[in-house]
C-alpha cells in the first residue's frame, strides 16, 4: 500500500521511501570476516611441495627406523613356554583334571642365558588366548570397594563373585577372583636369585585406586576357587600382583610383570626355575610362557616398528623420485578442458 | 464522500459506454442451469447477518492461517518431524536402550547429545513459525467497513467478516474476501481492479456490478436483501457461476461481478460488495498450497547414506553376534567350562551359554549401540549450525544489499543453502522480477525514419561486454550517448526518448512533418486514458489501464501533443498548429472506441475532428496491422518493418500506428450495425461485434511504429548471461499476454530472432508436431491457460516436458498461480533436477513453494511472495551472486562436510569393530566412555564446522569470472556416490591402518623403559591419539583454504585432545575410571607412544596424499584448474583467462554473449557471401 499517496499512474518504481529510513539502515556492516574475504593461505599441491614432502618423510623415517630397530635388537629376551611341559606325561591326556587336582604341581625348568642381560631383568608371565578384555570380565569389578573400606558392601557389578554367605567379598568380581597363581623361584649356580616384586605396578594404581586401609575379606572362600588367595593382613595397595592383574590387558595375548631380577645375568649362565604350575589355562587351550627380558628406551623387543619405519621411509624416497620423473615426463597442460570430468563423460552436453 | 477539493471530471462519465467489448450485458449462459446441483450448492443471504440459516450452513470464517504449527500442535508435530529423520529415531532408540544393562557405555553420555540436537532444531522451527504467525496477525487484523444493519458502516477487522456481510472497500484497499460487486462510485457500478497478487498481470481489470444493484449507496442498504446461489469454493480464478435473487427476480452472476481477495481496488473511490467466500474458501487461498517443509537434494541423499550406514552397522553387529553366540555357547558344554574365568556356569542372560541365541540377540542390540559411532549424531546439528552461519553470511553480503530500498538479502530458511549450488532450471516470474513494471517510450519509427537514441539495458550490457569485438559499429555512438543520457537522468517517468531531431518542437523541420504530426496526434487521441488535472498546479496526470498506454500519452505530451481533458464524447488535446506555429486546443469528438483484446490485437477509435473529418485511428500489433494496410498506405512499409524487427529483437514492445479517413456513409452503416450488435443479447454477440469492426478496420495508411521498453530491472541481462554461461536454464512463467512475454524474452536475450520458435496454444492444433522439434535452438511457448492445463493433466505431459527440456528457453504465458506451480512440478519431476523459482507477487506463491528453492523478490509488491519464499533478495540481479558464489560455496561446503563427517566417524567406528574382533565380539569399547562420546564434540567437530562455514575453493571473484564452476553443483560431482564411497573407503582403510599398526607395534612386549606392559587404556589412548591426529590432518590436506580460523580449529582440536586426556586423567579415579593418569603416567613419558603416533599418522595419510597429488596435477577438477591459474599468476592476463574460460565453456544458447556470437556468425557469413 505504499503507492496509495498519489493516484497517478502506477508505474511501480517505489524508490521514494528509502530516504526516510536512512538512520536505521539495514546495510550490512562491512568487514573482511562477514564478506568472507579474510586473508588466507591457499596452498595447492605443487610438484615442489609433493616431492619435498616425500623427501622429508623419507629422510626422517629411515634413520628413525634404524634407531628403532637397533633399540629393539638390543633387547635380550628369553621366552620359555611351560604349559605342556609342566604336566607329567601320565596326566597329559586330561590336563584339566590334573590342574584342578590337589597334587603337588611343582615343575623344574632350565633357562640358558645366551647373551649378557643387564639388570634389571624383568620377569613376565605371558598368557595366550586369554580374554581379559571380555566385556563380562572387564566389568566384573567394583573400583569403589578397592579404594575405601566404606564401600565394601557395594558389590553390585561383581556377580557371581560378589558375596559368600551374605558377606561381601573384597576384592569382588571375576578379575580379582581369577588372579594368576603360578609362582617362579630362580636359582643360578645353586644360588637363589631374588625377585623383587615391589614397584611392578603403576604408581597411580597403588596410590589412588587401591586403598592402604582396604584388606582382603572373604576372598577365595566360595566355590569354585578361581586363582591365587591373598594375605588378609596386607592392604590391597601392597598386593602388587593383584594390582598388575587388575589392569586388564588389551589383547588376548598379553604379558604381565611378575617381578624384577636386579642382578646382571651373564652369557652362559644356567638358570633353574622352580615353578608352581597352578593356573588353569588348559580348559581354554591357553599357552603359558615365562619371559625374562631387558628393556631399551623403546620398551621390550619388537622389531615391527623399526622395519615398518624403514619400509615406509623407502617408499617415500621412491615416490619422491617417481614423482620427479613423472612431473618431468608429463607436464600438465594448463586449462585443458578435456580434463573436466563432465566433458569427458557427457561429450559436451545433450 | 468527495465533497471538497478536486472535482473529478471523470465522475460524470458513463465509462461502460466507452467500452465496446468487455462490458457486456448480463445474460444467462448454459452454466447457470447447474446451480443448485452438485458443486453449485452455495447459498448466501446478503445483508442478513442474523439469519438462522447461516449457522446451519457452517461456512468457515475469514481467518486465514499460514503457519505450520499451532500452540497445541507444536510439540507433538515438531517432535514427529524430528523423529521422522531416521538418524534421530535411531538415536532415540539407542538413547532409551542405554538405560538398560545392555549399554556398553553410560546412559548420560548417550542421551545428552540427542537432547541437544532435538532441542536446537525445535527452537529453530518455532522461531520460523512465529514469524509467519506475526504476518498472519497483521493480515487478519486489517480493517474494512462493514454494514451494521441500519445503513451505517463500521470499521471491523477482516477476520470477523462472515458470509453475506455487505462491505465497503475504498480506493487502493485490498478486498478482504471474495465479494460480489453491488455498486461503485461510478453510476454504472464499474470498478477497476488490480489483480497483480493473483496472476501477476499489471493492467487494471474492469468489473461491473449488476444493473439492478448499481444504484445502491450507504443509506439504501437498510433493508436491502438479496439471496445468492453459486458454485462451491474452487481454485479457478477465471470462472464463477451464480444467481442473485432480488425482490423475486433472478439475475445471473459471472466473473464480471466477482472481486477476489488480495486484489486491489484502483481508480475507483469505493465499492460495495457482498461477501461470498471467506477465509480458506476464497479463490486465492484455494490457489495456494500449504507451506511444505522442503529438504535439499543433498539432505535426501544423506538419508540414503545413513541407511547405508545402518546397513553396515547392522551387518557388523550381526557378524559380531553370530561369533559371540558361538563362542559363548562353547564356553560351557556338558558341565565343562572352557573360559572358566568368565564363570559361564553362573551367568546373566547377556552372557549365558545355556541360552546362547538369546545372549547373541542381546549382544546384537549392544553392538548396534556401540557401533552407533558410525552414524555421526552431531551431523544434523552441525549441519544446522553451519547452515545458520552460512545464512548469516548470505544476509551479510554487502554485494547483495539494495541501497535504494534498504534491503539486504535474507535467507528465510537455512535448509536450502547448498541447494542453491545445484540449480538446473530457474523458473522466473516476469513482472516485478525481470522487469520493474514500468513502461518507457523509447523509440519510434515515423514515416520510415527511426527516432530515439535511448539505450536499452541489453544494449548497454552488450556494449560493456563488447571489448575487442567490432560487430556493432552502428551502436558505437549510441553507447557513448547513453553515458550522457544517464548523467542527465530522465525526469519523466515512462519517457526515455532522446532525439533532438523531433524533440522541443524540432519535428516541424523534418521532411515528413505532417506524418509526424499525425503520428503523435494518434498517440494523444487513440487510448482509454483518463486525465486528472491537479487544480492547484495545473499538472496533468493520467490514469491508464496499462502502463504502456500511459507511456504513449506521456510521450505525446512531451512532444507537444498534450491530452488534457476527456468528456463522455470528446478528447481535448493541446497541439501545435503547423500553419500558424502556435499552440492551440483541439477538440476531438469520440464516436466509438474499439478496444484492445488479445484476439484483435489492436485498438481503434473513431473520432471527428474540428473540421468534421471522420478519422479511424488505430494502433496494433505488426502482424495484424500490416495486412490491413491499403495499397497507397504502404509507402514506408519496408523501412518500418525493418525497424520493427530491430526493435523486437531488442525486446521492445512495438505497435504499428495507422489511420484511415472514413466517409459519412461508411460510418453511418458501421454505427448502425455496431449499435445493433451491442444491443443484441444472443450468445454470438461478441462474434457479431467482431465482424462489424472488421469492416472498418482495413485500408489503413501507415504512420509508423512505436517501441516501448518494458523496463528491465537493473543488471538483469548481465545476470541472465552469467547464469546461462553457468549452464543454468531459465524459464519465464508469466500471467501476461503472449506478446509481452515474448518481448521480454527478447529483451532478456532469452530469445533471438534466429532461433526457432515453437508456439503451443489452442490455435495451433498440431501439438503432435512437437515430437519432431527437439532441436537445441528451439523455443517453446506454452500459451493459453487451457492448453497448459491440458498439457499438465493430459497424456501429452511427457512429450511436452521432453520438448521443453530440450529447448534453449521456455516461456509460458497467461498462467495462473496454480499453473505456475504445476509447471514447476512438471519441470521438477520431468528431469529430477533442482528447480529454483523466483517471483515477487502473491501469484508466485504456489510456484515458490512448489520449486525446490523459492526466491522472493522483496520489491514493492506485498510481502506474500517473500513470506512464502526460502530466500528473499531485493533484485533479480543478486541471483547471480546468490547462486554462483554463495550457492557454489554452500554446496561445496556442505557436501564436503558430509563426506568428511562420514569419513571421520567410519575411521573412529571401524577401529571399535576391529578391536571387537580381539575380544570375541563381547562389545568391550576400545576407549573410555567419555572419549567415545566426546569424539564428535570436541576433537573433530570444530574443524568440520569451520570447513562448512568458511571453506572456499576459489574466491568470489573467480566464482563469478568462471561461471562454469557452477556446473560442479549441477552435475553433483562433489556429492556423487563415487565421491561419497571414496571418502568412506578412505575411512575404512584409515581405521584398518591405524588399528593394525598400533596393534602390531604394541604387542605383548614391555611398553616402556620401566618394563611395564600395556593395558586396555594404553592401547586405547594410543589409537585414539592417532585417530585425532589423522582426521584433523586429513582435514588440513583436503582443504586448500587456511585462514587463522582454520589453523586455530585444526591444531586446536589436537591440542584440546592432549589437554583433555591430561586434565580428565587428573580427576579422581571415581570419575576418570581407567583413564586415570593414563597420559601423564603411562603415555607421555613413554617414547614409544610418540614414535608410534608419528609413524601411524604419516603412514595413514600417505595414500590420500598420493591420490590428491596425482589428481591435482593430472586430473584436476574445474576448481582445481582455477586454483592452478591463480597460483601461477596468470589470471591477470585477460586474454589467457578468456582462452581458458572459452575452451571450457559449453556453447551457450541464451544470454547476450550467445547473442553476440550469433551476430558475429551472421556478419561473418554475410562477409564471406559478398
mmCIF file of N, CA and C in Angstrom, chain B residues 691-754:
data_model
loop_
_atom_site.group_PDB
_atom_site.id
_atom_site.type_symbol
_atom_site.label_atom_id
_atom_site.label_comp_id
_atom_site.label_asym_id
_atom_site.label_seq_id
_atom_site.Cartn_x
_atom_site.Cartn_y
_atom_site.Cartn_z
ATOM 1 N N UNK B 691 -17.206 -8.974 -36.208
ATOM 2 C CA UNK B 691 -17.444 -8.921 -37.648
ATOM 3 C C UNK B 691 -17.622 -7.479 -38.128
ATOM 4 N N UNK B 692 -18.361 -6.732 -37.326
ATOM 5 C CA UNK B 692 -18.632 -5.353 -37.714
ATOM 6 C C UNK B 692 -17.343 -4.538 -37.714
ATOM 7 N N UNK B 693 -16.528 -4.741 -36.674
ATOM 8 C CA UNK B 693 -15.305 -3.949 -36.608
ATOM 9 C C UNK B 693 -14.366 -4.298 -37.757
ATOM 10 N N UNK B 694 -14.328 -5.557 -38.126
ATOM 11 C CA UNK B 694 -13.511 -5.968 -39.267
ATOM 12 C C UNK B 694 -13.802 -5.089 -40.483
ATOM 13 N N UNK B 695 -15.041 -4.742 -40.605
ATOM 14 C CA UNK B 695 -15.494 -3.986 -41.773
ATOM 15 C C UNK B 695 -14.774 -2.660 -41.946
ATOM 16 N N UNK B 696 -14.581 -1.980 -40.816
ATOM 17 C CA UNK B 696 -13.969 -0.661 -40.948
ATOM 18 C C UNK B 696 -12.468 -0.669 -40.727
ATOM 19 N N UNK B 697 -11.998 -1.627 -39.988
ATOM 20 C CA UNK B 697 -10.576 -1.620 -39.684
ATOM 21 C C UNK B 697 -9.792 -2.240 -40.830
ATOM 22 N N UNK B 698 -9.699 -1.534 -41.867
ATOM 23 C CA UNK B 698 -8.960 -2.016 -43.030
ATOM 24 C C UNK B 698 -8.540 -0.802 -43.869
ATOM 25 N N UNK B 699 -7.742 -1.071 -44.871
ATOM 26 C CA UNK B 699 -7.275 0.009 -45.754
ATOM 27 C C UNK B 699 -6.614 1.155 -44.987
ATOM 28 N N UNK B 700 -5.796 0.801 -44.061
ATOM 29 C CA UNK B 700 -5.132 1.833 -43.267
ATOM 30 C C UNK B 700 -3.998 2.470 -44.038
ATOM 31 N N UNK B 701 -3.656 3.642 -43.565
ATOM 32 C CA UNK B 701 -2.444 4.291 -44.069
ATOM 33 C C UNK B 701 -1.417 4.280 -42.946
ATOM 34 N N UNK B 702 -0.270 3.722 -43.246
ATOM 35 C CA UNK B 702 0.746 3.513 -42.215
ATOM 36 C C UNK B 702 1.387 4.835 -41.810
ATOM 37 N N UNK B 703 1.513 5.004 -40.481
ATOM 38 C CA UNK B 703 2.217 6.183 -39.988
ATOM 39 C C UNK B 703 3.604 5.817 -39.482
ATOM 40 N N UNK B 704 3.628 4.762 -38.724
ATOM 41 C CA UNK B 704 4.923 4.373 -38.169
ATOM 42 C C UNK B 704 4.745 3.353 -37.067
ATOM 43 N N UNK B 705 5.776 3.262 -36.268
ATOM 44 C CA UNK B 705 5.728 2.267 -35.211
ATOM 45 C C UNK B 705 6.315 2.865 -33.946
ATOM 46 N N UNK B 706 5.809 2.388 -32.843
ATOM 47 C CA UNK B 706 6.357 2.827 -31.559
ATOM 48 C C UNK B 706 7.089 1.658 -30.919
ATOM 49 N N UNK B 707 8.045 2.006 -30.082
ATOM 50 C CA UNK B 707 8.732 0.963 -29.331
ATOM 51 C C UNK B 707 8.778 1.382 -27.880
ATOM 52 N N UNK B 708 8.182 0.535 -27.072
ATOM 53 C CA UNK B 708 8.130 0.821 -25.651
ATOM 54 C C UNK B 708 8.966 -0.222 -24.948
ATOM 55 N N UNK B 709 9.771 0.238 -24.058
ATOM 56 C CA UNK B 709 10.581 -0.720 -23.333
ATOM 57 C C UNK B 709 9.880 -1.078 -22.037
ATOM 58 N N UNK B 710 9.651 -2.365 -21.881
ATOM 59 C CA UNK B 710 9.184 -2.863 -20.598
ATOM 60 C C UNK B 710 10.446 -2.916 -19.757
ATOM 61 N N UNK B 711 10.619 -1.919 -18.964
ATOM 62 C CA UNK B 711 11.928 -1.694 -18.370
ATOM 63 C C UNK B 711 12.392 -2.872 -17.548
ATOM 64 N N UNK B 712 13.534 -3.402 -17.960
ATOM 65 C CA UNK B 712 14.117 -4.487 -17.187
ATOM 66 C C UNK B 712 14.724 -3.915 -15.927
ATOM 67 N N UNK B 713 14.771 -4.739 -14.921
ATOM 68 C CA UNK B 713 15.427 -4.277 -13.716
ATOM 69 C C UNK B 713 16.923 -4.181 -13.960
ATOM 70 N N UNK B 714 17.550 -3.448 -13.103
ATOM 71 C CA UNK B 714 18.983 -3.250 -13.202
ATOM 72 C C UNK B 714 19.733 -4.568 -13.333
ATOM 73 N N UNK B 715 20.617 -4.632 -14.280
ATOM 74 C CA UNK B 715 21.535 -5.767 -14.333
ATOM 75 C C UNK B 715 20.921 -7.086 -14.731
ATOM 76 N N UNK B 716 19.655 -7.077 -15.153
ATOM 77 C CA UNK B 716 19.032 -8.354 -15.478
ATOM 78 C C UNK B 716 19.715 -9.063 -16.656
ATOM 79 N N UNK B 717 19.997 -8.361 -17.765
ATOM 80 C CA UNK B 717 20.637 -9.078 -18.878
ATOM 81 C C UNK B 717 22.009 -9.642 -18.495
ATOM 82 N N UNK B 718 22.761 -8.860 -17.739
ATOM 83 C CA UNK B 718 24.065 -9.330 -17.268
ATOM 84 C C UNK B 718 23.921 -10.613 -16.484
ATOM 85 N N UNK B 719 22.967 -10.566 -15.568
ATOM 86 C CA UNK B 719 22.766 -11.696 -14.669
ATOM 87 C C UNK B 719 22.334 -12.924 -15.463
ATOM 88 N N UNK B 720 21.383 -12.733 -16.376
ATOM 89 C CA UNK B 720 20.910 -13.864 -17.164
ATOM 90 C C UNK B 720 22.049 -14.437 -17.981
ATOM 91 N N UNK B 721 22.882 -13.557 -18.496
ATOM 92 C CA UNK B 721 24.001 -14.028 -19.304
ATOM 93 C C UNK B 721 24.942 -14.891 -18.472
ATOM 94 N N UNK B 722 25.252 -14.420 -17.284
ATOM 95 C CA UNK B 722 26.138 -15.177 -16.399
ATOM 96 C C UNK B 722 25.521 -16.526 -16.054
ATOM 97 N N UNK B 723 24.237 -16.484 -15.739
ATOM 98 C CA UNK B 723 23.566 -17.722 -15.353
ATOM 99 C C UNK B 723 23.552 -18.703 -16.515
ATOM 100 N N UNK B 724 23.346 -18.153 -17.713
ATOM 101 C CA UNK B 724 23.348 -19.017 -18.884
ATOM 102 C C UNK B 724 24.728 -19.616 -19.097
ATOM 103 N N UNK B 725 25.752 -18.804 -18.874
ATOM 104 C CA UNK B 725 27.110 -19.331 -19.009
ATOM 105 C C UNK B 725 27.392 -20.409 -17.988
ATOM 106 N N UNK B 726 26.735 -20.276 -16.843
ATOM 107 C CA UNK B 726 26.916 -21.294 -15.817
ATOM 108 C C UNK B 726 26.143 -22.556 -16.149
ATOM 109 N N UNK B 727 25.432 -22.521 -17.275
ATOM 110 C CA UNK B 727 24.714 -23.719 -17.705
ATOM 111 C C UNK B 727 23.363 -23.886 -17.052
ATOM 112 N N UNK B 728 22.833 -22.808 -16.522
ATOM 113 C CA UNK B 728 21.520 -22.888 -15.886
ATOM 114 C C UNK B 728 20.461 -22.530 -16.922
ATOM 115 N N UNK B 729 19.380 -23.298 -16.947
ATOM 116 C CA UNK B 729 18.295 -22.988 -17.879
ATOM 117 C C UNK B 729 17.338 -22.017 -17.227
ATOM 118 N N UNK B 730 16.813 -21.156 -18.054
ATOM 119 C CA UNK B 730 15.905 -20.162 -17.495
ATOM 120 C C UNK B 730 14.565 -20.242 -18.201
ATOM 121 N N UNK B 731 13.525 -20.440 -17.434
ATOM 122 C CA UNK B 731 12.174 -20.420 -17.961
ATOM 123 C C UNK B 731 11.490 -19.184 -17.407
ATOM 124 N N UNK B 732 10.631 -18.616 -18.231
ATOM 125 C CA UNK B 732 9.857 -17.489 -17.727
ATOM 126 C C UNK B 732 8.400 -17.903 -17.686
ATOM 127 N N UNK B 733 7.807 -17.793 -16.513
ATOM 128 C CA UNK B 733 6.384 -18.097 -16.367
ATOM 129 C C UNK B 733 5.700 -16.786 -16.039
ATOM 130 N N UNK B 734 4.758 -16.418 -16.863
ATOM 131 C CA UNK B 734 4.124 -15.146 -16.584
ATOM 132 C C UNK B 734 2.629 -15.235 -16.817
ATOM 133 N N UNK B 735 1.921 -14.389 -16.104
ATOM 134 C CA UNK B 735 0.489 -14.326 -16.310
ATOM 135 C C UNK B 735 0.144 -13.393 -17.444
ATOM 136 N N UNK B 736 1.171 -12.777 -17.994
ATOM 137 C CA UNK B 736 0.942 -11.754 -19.000
ATOM 138 C C UNK B 736 0.570 -12.329 -20.362
ATOM 139 N N UNK B 737 0.264 -11.424 -21.255
ATOM 140 C CA UNK B 737 -0.054 -11.800 -22.631
ATOM 141 C C UNK B 737 1.161 -12.411 -23.306
ATOM 142 N N UNK B 738 0.889 -13.172 -24.318
ATOM 143 C CA UNK B 738 1.966 -13.838 -25.019
ATOM 144 C C UNK B 738 2.933 -12.838 -25.641
ATOM 145 N N UNK B 739 2.400 -11.794 -26.244
ATOM 146 C CA UNK B 739 3.263 -10.827 -26.913
ATOM 147 C C UNK B 739 4.237 -10.203 -25.924
ATOM 148 N N UNK B 740 3.677 -9.801 -24.799
ATOM 149 C CA UNK B 740 4.520 -9.191 -23.778
ATOM 150 C C UNK B 740 5.611 -10.151 -23.367
ATOM 151 N N UNK B 741 5.198 -11.378 -23.157
ATOM 152 C CA UNK B 741 6.142 -12.376 -22.685
ATOM 153 C C UNK B 741 7.260 -12.571 -23.698
ATOM 154 N N UNK B 742 6.886 -12.623 -24.974
ATOM 155 C CA UNK B 742 7.904 -12.825 -25.998
ATOM 156 C C UNK B 742 8.847 -11.624 -26.047
ATOM 157 N N UNK B 743 8.249 -10.435 -25.927
ATOM 158 C CA UNK B 743 9.096 -9.247 -25.913
ATOM 159 C C UNK B 743 10.155 -9.328 -24.840
ATOM 160 N N UNK B 744 9.694 -9.726 -23.671
ATOM 161 C CA UNK B 744 10.631 -9.795 -22.564
ATOM 162 C C UNK B 744 11.670 -10.870 -22.835
ATOM 163 N N UNK B 745 11.225 -11.935 -23.458
ATOM 164 C CA UNK B 745 12.169 -12.972 -23.848
ATOM 165 C C UNK B 745 13.289 -12.396 -24.689
ATOM 166 N N UNK B 746 12.902 -11.510 -25.605
ATOM 167 C CA UNK B 746 13.924 -10.898 -26.448
ATOM 168 C C UNK B 746 14.795 -9.942 -25.657
ATOM 169 N N UNK B 747 14.146 -9.138 -24.826
ATOM 170 C CA UNK B 747 14.953 -8.119 -24.167
ATOM 171 C C UNK B 747 15.886 -8.732 -23.134
ATOM 172 N N UNK B 748 15.546 -9.919 -22.641
ATOM 173 C CA UNK B 748 16.463 -10.592 -21.711
ATOM 174 C C UNK B 748 17.480 -11.430 -22.455
ATOM 175 N N UNK B 749 17.439 -11.418 -23.774
ATOM 176 C CA UNK B 749 18.310 -12.271 -24.578
ATOM 177 C C UNK B 749 18.013 -13.736 -24.388
ATOM 178 N N UNK B 750 16.841 -14.032 -23.896
ATOM 179 C CA UNK B 750 16.468 -15.447 -23.828
ATOM 180 C C UNK B 750 16.068 -15.926 -25.213
ATOM 181 N N UNK B 751 15.554 -15.000 -26.007
ATOM 182 C CA UNK B 751 15.164 -15.337 -27.367
ATOM 183 C C UNK B 751 16.004 -14.511 -28.333
ATOM 184 N N UNK B 752 16.243 -15.073 -29.495
ATOM 185 C CA UNK B 752 16.889 -14.328 -30.568
ATOM 186 C C UNK B 752 16.085 -14.545 -31.829
ATOM 187 N N UNK B 753 16.275 -13.640 -32.782
ATOM 188 C CA UNK B 753 15.485 -13.769 -33.998
ATOM 189 C C UNK B 753 15.816 -15.046 -34.754
ATOM 190 N N UNK B 754 17.070 -15.482 -34.663
ATOM 191 C CA UNK B 754 17.427 -16.642 -35.468
ATOM 192 C C UNK B 754 17.078 -17.965 -34.799
#
